[in-house]
Short mmCIF file of C-alpha atoms in Angstrom, two decimals:
data_model
loop_
_atom_site.label_atom_id
_atom_site.label_comp_id
_atom_site.label_asym_id
_atom_site.label_seq_id
_atom_site.Cartn_x
_atom_site.Cartn_y
_atom_site.Cartn_z
CA MET A 1 29.72 28.08 107.05
CA SER A 2 29.01 24.53 107.46
CA GLU A 3 26.35 22.38 106.19
CA GLY A 4 25.28 19.20 107.26
CA GLU A 5 25.68 17.55 110.93
CA LYS A 6 28.37 18.62 113.76
CA GLN A 7 30.29 15.64 114.82
CA ILE A 8 32.44 15.23 118.24
CA LEU A 9 35.15 12.68 116.98
CA ALA A 10 37.46 12.36 119.79
CA VAL A 11 38.48 13.90 123.24
CA ILE A 12 41.85 14.09 124.48
CA THR A 13 42.25 15.18 127.93
CA THR A 14 44.92 15.04 130.96
CA ASN A 15 42.07 14.58 133.47
CA LYS A 16 40.06 11.36 132.61
CA ASP A 17 37.75 11.89 135.44
CA LYS A 18 36.40 14.77 133.21
CA VAL A 19 34.97 12.49 130.41
CA THR A 20 33.56 9.02 129.68
CA GLY A 21 31.34 7.85 126.66
CA ALA A 22 30.79 6.66 123.48
CA VAL A 23 33.63 8.72 122.15
CA PRO A 24 37.53 8.01 121.15
CA ILE A 25 39.17 9.49 124.52
CA PHE A 26 43.05 9.82 124.12
CA ILE A 27 44.88 10.19 127.84
CA ALA A 28 47.75 13.02 127.54
CA GLU A 29 50.29 12.84 130.29
CA ASN A 30 50.41 16.54 130.03
CA ASP A 31 49.54 19.83 128.26
CA ARG A 32 52.43 19.58 125.67
CA GLU A 33 51.12 15.78 124.87
CA LYS A 34 47.41 17.12 124.62
CA GLU A 35 48.25 19.87 122.41
CA LYS A 36 50.16 17.37 120.08
CA THR A 37 47.79 14.66 120.11
CA ALA A 38 44.87 16.95 119.29
CA LEU A 39 47.10 18.57 115.84
CA PHE A 40 47.77 15.44 114.70
CA LEU A 41 44.42 14.17 114.82
CA ALA A 42 42.38 17.14 114.10
CA LYS A 43 45.04 17.25 110.69
CA THR A 44 44.45 13.43 110.04
CA LEU A 45 40.77 13.70 110.21
CA ASP A 46 40.27 17.16 108.38
CA ALA A 47 38.77 18.62 111.47
CA MET A 48 38.82 21.18 114.06
CA VAL A 49 40.40 21.55 117.94
CA HIS A 50 38.13 22.93 120.68
CA ASP A 51 38.79 23.61 124.24
CA LEU A 52 36.13 23.35 126.79
CA GLU A 53 39.27 25.51 129.26
CA ASN A 54 38.91 22.49 131.74
CA GLY A 55 41.69 20.46 130.35
CA VAL A 56 39.74 18.91 127.72
CA TYR A 57 40.07 19.42 123.77
CA PHE A 58 37.43 18.10 121.76
CA ILE A 59 37.83 17.75 117.81
CA VAL A 60 34.88 18.34 115.90
CA ARG A 61 34.30 18.10 112.04
CA HIS A 62 32.24 21.25 110.73
CA MET B 1 13.17 43.35 53.18
CA GLU B 2 16.28 45.05 52.35
CA LYS B 3 15.02 48.55 53.16
CA TYR B 4 14.88 47.27 56.68
CA LEU B 5 18.13 46.33 56.83
CA ASP B 6 19.73 48.81 58.71
CA VAL B 7 16.80 48.71 61.26
CA ILE B 8 17.96 45.06 61.54
CA LEU B 9 21.65 46.03 61.87
CA PHE B 10 21.69 48.98 64.17
CA GLY B 11 19.17 47.36 66.93
CA SER B 12 21.00 44.15 66.91
CA GLY B 13 24.47 46.13 67.25
CA ALA B 14 23.17 47.94 69.93
CA GLY B 15 22.07 44.82 71.36
CA THR B 16 25.02 42.87 71.24
CA LEU B 17 27.07 46.03 72.46
CA ALA B 18 24.94 46.28 75.83
CA ARG B 19 25.72 42.47 75.86
CA LEU B 20 28.97 42.84 75.83
CA LEU B 21 29.55 46.12 78.26
CA LEU B 22 27.21 43.86 80.58
CA LEU B 23 29.83 41.19 80.82
CA ARG B 24 33.08 43.19 82.20
CA LEU B 25 34.18 40.90 84.89
CA ASP B 26 33.31 42.27 88.64
CA TYR B 27 32.96 41.69 92.07
CA ARG B 28 30.81 38.07 91.32
CA GLN B 29 33.98 36.67 89.57
CA TYR B 30 32.10 35.00 86.75
CA PRO B 31 32.27 34.63 84.18
CA GLY B 32 36.22 34.11 84.18
CA TYR B 33 36.95 31.95 81.33
CA PRO B 34 36.82 32.72 77.43
CA HIS B 35 34.16 30.10 76.62
CA GLY B 36 32.06 31.46 79.17
CA TYR B 37 32.19 35.15 77.41
CA ILE B 38 31.64 33.38 73.88
CA SER B 39 28.54 31.09 75.02
CA HIS B 40 27.38 34.75 76.59
CA LEU B 41 28.10 36.96 73.75
CA SER B 42 26.25 34.70 71.32
CA LEU B 43 23.16 34.12 72.99
CA GLY B 44 23.34 38.15 73.65
CA ALA B 45 24.05 38.36 69.89
CA ILE B 46 20.71 35.84 68.99
CA ALA B 47 18.78 37.69 71.45
CA SER B 48 19.47 41.47 70.01
CA ALA B 49 18.79 39.79 66.38
CA LEU B 50 15.44 38.63 67.82
CA GLY B 51 14.73 41.88 69.49
CA ALA B 52 15.92 43.85 65.72
CA VAL B 53 13.64 41.54 63.80
CA ALA B 54 10.36 42.08 65.65
CA VAL B 55 10.19 45.71 64.48
CA PRO B 56 10.17 44.73 60.35
CA ALA B 57 7.89 41.93 61.17
CA ILE B 58 5.65 44.09 62.84
CA LEU B 59 5.83 46.79 60.32
CA GLU B 60 5.16 44.11 57.50
CA LYS B 61 1.92 42.62 59.67
CA ASP B 62 4.07 39.49 60.02
CA PHE B 63 2.51 38.90 63.36
CA THR B 64 3.09 35.21 63.72
CA ALA B 65 7.07 36.39 63.29
CA PHE B 66 6.13 38.51 66.69
CA THR B 67 5.70 35.30 68.43
CA PHE B 68 9.16 34.13 68.34
CA LEU B 69 10.22 36.19 71.15
CA ALA B 70 8.08 33.72 73.46
CA LEU B 71 10.40 30.93 72.17
CA ALA B 72 13.21 33.08 73.00
CA ALA B 73 11.95 33.80 76.41
CA GLN B 74 12.15 29.86 76.77
CA GLN B 75 15.59 29.77 75.94
CA PHE B 76 16.79 32.22 78.97
CA ARG B 77 14.81 30.53 81.11
CA GLU B 78 16.96 27.66 80.04
CA ILE B 79 20.48 30.04 80.19
CA ARG B 80 19.31 30.01 84.09
CA ASN B 81 19.13 26.71 84.62
CA ILE B 82 22.25 26.02 83.13
CA GLU B 83 23.91 28.70 84.83
CA ARG B 84 22.84 27.18 88.19
CA GLU B 85 23.90 24.06 87.36
CA THR B 86 27.45 24.70 86.77
CA LEU B 87 27.80 27.03 89.74
CA GLU B 88 26.45 24.15 91.79
CA ASN B 89 28.63 21.83 90.49
CA LEU B 90 31.34 23.99 90.82
CA GLU B 91 30.50 24.78 94.12
CA GLU B 92 31.47 21.50 95.50
CA THR B 93 34.97 21.92 95.39
CA ARG B 94 35.39 25.44 96.76
CA LEU B 95 36.68 25.90 99.75
CA GLU B 96 34.84 29.40 100.50
CA LYS B 97 31.23 28.59 99.27
CA ARG B 98 29.37 31.27 97.21
CA GLY B 99 26.30 29.69 98.49
CA LYS B 100 22.91 29.19 97.26
CA ASP B 101 21.42 32.74 97.23
CA TYR B 102 24.55 34.00 95.30
CA ILE B 103 24.29 31.34 92.92
CA GLU B 104 20.76 31.86 92.28
CA GLY B 105 21.19 35.75 92.10
CA ILE B 106 24.05 34.97 88.89
CA ALA B 107 21.91 32.88 87.57
CA ARG B 108 19.12 35.18 87.34
CA THR B 109 21.21 37.83 86.49
CA PHE B 110 22.22 36.21 83.44
CA GLU B 111 19.01 35.38 82.03
CA ALA B 112 17.65 38.44 82.80
CA ARG B 113 20.25 40.14 80.86
CA ASN B 114 19.03 38.72 77.94
CA TYR B 115 15.83 40.49 78.17
CA LEU B 116 17.93 43.72 78.47
CA VAL B 117 19.57 43.32 75.21
CA MET B 118 16.38 41.99 73.34
CA ILE B 119 14.61 45.25 74.98
CA THR B 120 18.04 47.47 73.95
CA ALA B 121 17.85 46.02 70.47
CA PHE B 122 14.04 46.20 70.18
CA PHE B 123 13.46 50.18 71.01
CA THR B 124 16.93 50.83 69.00
CA SER B 125 15.07 49.38 65.91
CA VAL B 126 11.89 51.28 66.56
CA ALA B 127 13.74 54.34 66.94
CA THR B 128 15.74 53.67 63.44
CA VAL B 129 12.37 53.23 61.99
CA VAL B 130 10.59 56.11 63.25
CA ALA B 131 13.61 58.98 63.48
CA GLY B 132 16.42 57.39 61.20
CA ILE B 133 19.89 56.78 61.91
CA TRP B 134 20.52 59.51 63.99
CA GLY B 135 17.35 58.63 66.16
CA GLY B 136 18.06 55.08 66.82
CA ALA B 137 21.43 55.78 67.48
CA VAL B 138 20.79 58.47 70.56
CA ALA B 139 18.13 55.46 71.27
CA ALA B 140 21.16 52.95 71.67
CA VAL B 141 23.46 55.28 73.86
CA VAL B 142 20.31 55.85 76.13
CA LEU B 143 18.95 52.05 76.37
CA ILE B 144 22.41 50.75 76.77
CA LEU B 145 23.35 53.53 79.53
CA PHE B 146 20.23 52.85 81.39
CA SER B 147 20.95 49.18 80.99
CA LEU B 148 24.03 49.38 82.80
CA THR B 149 22.90 51.65 85.86
CA PHE B 150 19.88 49.26 85.88
CA MET B 151 21.65 45.99 86.25
CA ALA B 152 24.39 47.65 88.94
CA GLY B 153 22.11 46.76 91.84
CA GLN B 154 23.47 48.04 95.64
CA THR B 155 26.30 46.80 97.23
CA ILE B 156 26.71 46.50 101.03
CA GLY B 157 28.59 49.58 101.22
CA ASP B 158 25.69 51.65 100.51
CA ILE B 159 23.39 50.06 103.08
CA CYS B 160 25.89 49.10 105.99
CA GLU B 161 28.74 51.14 107.70
CA VAL B 162 32.08 49.22 107.22
CA VAL B 163 34.43 49.49 109.83
CA PRO B 164 38.19 47.45 110.80
CA GLY B 165 37.28 45.45 113.96
CA LYS B 166 39.62 44.33 116.29
CA VAL B 167 40.76 40.31 116.50
CA HIS B 168 41.05 39.09 120.04
CA PHE B 169 40.60 36.08 122.45
CA GLN B 170 38.52 35.45 125.55
CA GLY B 171 40.11 32.36 126.77
CA SER B 172 40.19 30.49 123.37
CA LEU B 173 37.15 31.89 122.20
CA LEU B 174 37.95 33.94 119.55
CA ASN B 175 35.78 37.31 118.84
CA VAL B 176 35.65 40.40 116.63
CA GLU B 177 34.93 43.44 118.74
CA ASP B 178 31.83 42.08 120.91
CA ILE B 179 31.07 39.22 118.60
CA ASN B 180 32.30 35.67 119.65
CA PHE B 181 32.69 33.36 116.49
CA MET B 182 34.29 29.94 117.37
CA SER B 183 36.37 28.16 120.35
CA VAL B 184 39.85 27.72 119.04
CA GLY B 185 41.63 24.59 121.05
CA LEU B 186 45.13 24.77 120.06
CA PRO B 187 47.57 27.58 121.57
CA GLU B 188 49.42 28.16 118.26
CA MET B 189 46.72 28.45 115.86
CA ARG B 190 45.43 31.11 118.41
CA GLU B 191 48.83 33.04 118.25
CA LYS B 192 48.69 32.92 114.51
CA ILE B 193 45.27 34.33 114.42
CA ILE B 194 45.78 37.08 116.49
CA ASN B 195 49.05 38.00 114.45
CA GLU B 196 47.66 37.45 110.91
CA ALA B 197 43.93 37.80 111.47
CA LEU B 198 41.64 40.56 109.98
CA GLY B 199 38.08 41.51 111.21
CA VAL B 200 35.77 44.25 110.05
CA MET B 201 32.31 45.28 111.72
CA ILE B 202 29.28 45.53 109.23
CA LYS B 203 26.72 48.22 110.64
CA PRO B 204 23.76 47.92 109.11
CA LYS B 205 22.12 51.59 108.91
CA ASN B 206 18.78 51.14 108.91
CA ASP B 207 16.29 48.20 109.86
CA ASP B 208 15.79 47.16 106.03
CA ALA B 209 19.59 46.53 105.96
CA ARG B 210 19.50 44.67 109.23
CA ALA B 211 17.36 42.31 108.01
CA THR B 212 19.44 41.96 104.62
CA LEU B 213 22.43 41.18 107.02
CA HIS B 214 20.32 38.91 108.68
CA ASP B 215 20.17 36.23 105.44
CA MET B 216 23.16 33.63 105.79
CA GLY B 217 23.42 33.78 101.82
CA GLN B 218 24.14 37.21 102.46
CA ARG B 219 26.84 36.56 104.86
CA MET B 220 28.15 33.98 103.10
CA ALA B 221 28.34 36.26 99.45
CA ILE B 222 30.09 38.21 101.91
CA ALA B 223 32.74 36.13 103.15
CA HIS B 224 33.36 34.65 100.15
CA THR B 225 33.92 37.77 98.26
CA ALA B 226 36.48 38.84 100.66
CA ALA B 227 38.12 35.41 100.51
CA VAL B 228 38.49 35.71 96.70
CA ILE B 229 39.81 39.20 96.69
CA MET B 230 42.01 38.98 99.41
CA GLY B 231 43.50 35.36 99.50
CA SER B 232 42.55 32.76 102.02
CA LYS B 233 45.07 30.63 104.28
CA LYS B 234 42.35 28.11 104.91
CA ASP B 235 42.69 24.87 103.22
CA VAL B 236 40.97 21.28 103.94
CA ASP B 237 43.15 20.24 107.17
CA ILE B 238 42.34 23.89 109.27
CA PRO B 239 38.97 24.88 109.65
CA GLU B 240 39.91 27.29 112.14
CA PHE B 241 41.01 29.74 109.13
CA THR B 242 37.26 29.18 107.09
CA PRO B 243 36.22 32.68 107.36
CA LEU B 244 33.28 33.41 109.08
CA VAL B 245 30.59 35.97 109.24
CA ARG B 246 28.72 36.33 112.70
CA LYS B 247 25.90 38.20 114.06
CA ASN B 248 25.50 40.25 117.19
CA PRO B 249 21.53 39.03 118.31
CA ASP B 250 21.01 42.38 120.09
CA THR B 251 22.22 45.27 117.53
CA GLY B 252 21.64 43.16 114.37
CA ALA B 253 25.47 44.04 113.52
CA VAL B 254 27.91 41.56 111.64
CA ALA B 255 31.86 40.80 112.01
CA LEU B 256 33.57 39.43 109.33
CA TYR B 257 36.83 37.35 110.65
CA ILE B 258 39.07 36.06 108.00
CA MET B 259 43.06 34.96 107.56
CA PRO B 260 43.91 36.85 104.45
CA MET B 261 46.83 35.79 102.44
CA GLU B 262 47.42 39.94 101.82
CA LYS B 263 46.96 41.55 105.28
CA ASP B 264 45.26 44.72 104.29
CA MET B 265 42.56 46.46 105.95
CA GLU B 266 41.80 49.14 103.67
CA VAL B 267 41.52 46.41 100.55
CA LEU B 268 39.06 44.43 102.89
CA VAL B 269 37.01 47.07 104.05
CA LEU B 270 36.98 48.13 99.88
CA ALA B 271 36.26 44.19 99.40
CA VAL B 272 33.13 44.03 101.78
CA LYS B 273 31.72 47.34 100.50
CA ARG B 274 31.92 46.45 97.31
CA THR B 275 29.93 43.03 97.79
CA PRO B 276 26.70 42.94 95.69
CA VAL B 277 23.28 42.39 97.84
CA LEU B 278 21.71 39.68 96.75
CA GLU B 279 18.40 39.43 95.27
CA SER B 280 16.82 37.08 97.79
CA ALA B 281 18.45 38.55 100.32
CA ARG B 282 17.23 42.05 100.05
CA VAL B 283 13.93 42.34 102.07
CA LYS B 284 12.41 45.84 103.22
CA PRO B 285 10.75 45.72 106.54
CA LEU B 286 10.56 49.48 106.43
CA LYS B 287 8.24 49.61 103.17
CA THR B 288 5.38 48.10 105.74
CA GLN B 289 3.78 49.94 108.49
CA ALA B 290 3.94 47.44 111.27
CA GLY B 291 8.19 47.34 110.19
CA ARG B 292 8.29 51.12 110.47
CA MET B 293 6.57 51.08 114.29
CA ALA B 294 8.74 48.30 115.10
CA ALA B 295 11.81 50.45 113.90
CA ASP B 296 11.35 53.43 116.78
#
């Protein structure tokens, strides 16, 4: 149940060719690092981790 | 005025009793604190005194006194605003929001209950004048019973079928049965959700119910009630555990997903069933010709 705008706060990926643009991008060495980075960012930003299922995680505040 | 003492006492007594009985804590979980009770009881007592006094005023041909009822009505409208404001302020710090529709419903209920109390007091007084104390007592019982049943309203269980639903993932997408909720990125979150989440399907019994479930305010009310009764694992930094209600666009059925503190499916089904149908969400397309034609 969200009110207001949703916003992509950060993108975490192991494949930097998949992402570009004006959003903070974190490049991880492997899946483990990707998950850990995503978790830390989400906890700090009070936001949620979503999976595009192509090696890209993104963090959205709802 | 002495001869009317029993009339006034009886009328206002019946009204106050009605208010007291209407104050029981229900699934709305409001008011839950002594000061709320006190203020509503006092207002109820004032309302019933006004209702009861009106009858001797008419009998004594003191018609100006009767117009005081209009003043009372103004006061009760004020109550609705106060209730709404209070609840909206409290809403900001709640993790599971009640939603504006629910708040409006509660505020309206509190206003209406005062009118009910006034009506109870008025007619009890009339009956006491006409048929003496016993007549008044019978009228009081009938009116109080009427108030209790009249204000009960419908619940989700009356208009929908509530059945357990299976929580599962398609890749990273969280589903309850065939209804899609959201993408959950972290594998450990997915595992926790699979192990601890509960889901129910809420299937409308007819087109009216389907239209009611379409209302976002009604869905928020369902999620809110479930979260209050079952407890919720959600916190500010874990939005994944927010209880959600989403719709199957083809059938109009909705599903609830929740991460409860108490993992008990039976209780969850009961909590959802007991959620009040909000006045603002209650629509009856089947009452119209076009609605009936669309239904078949």
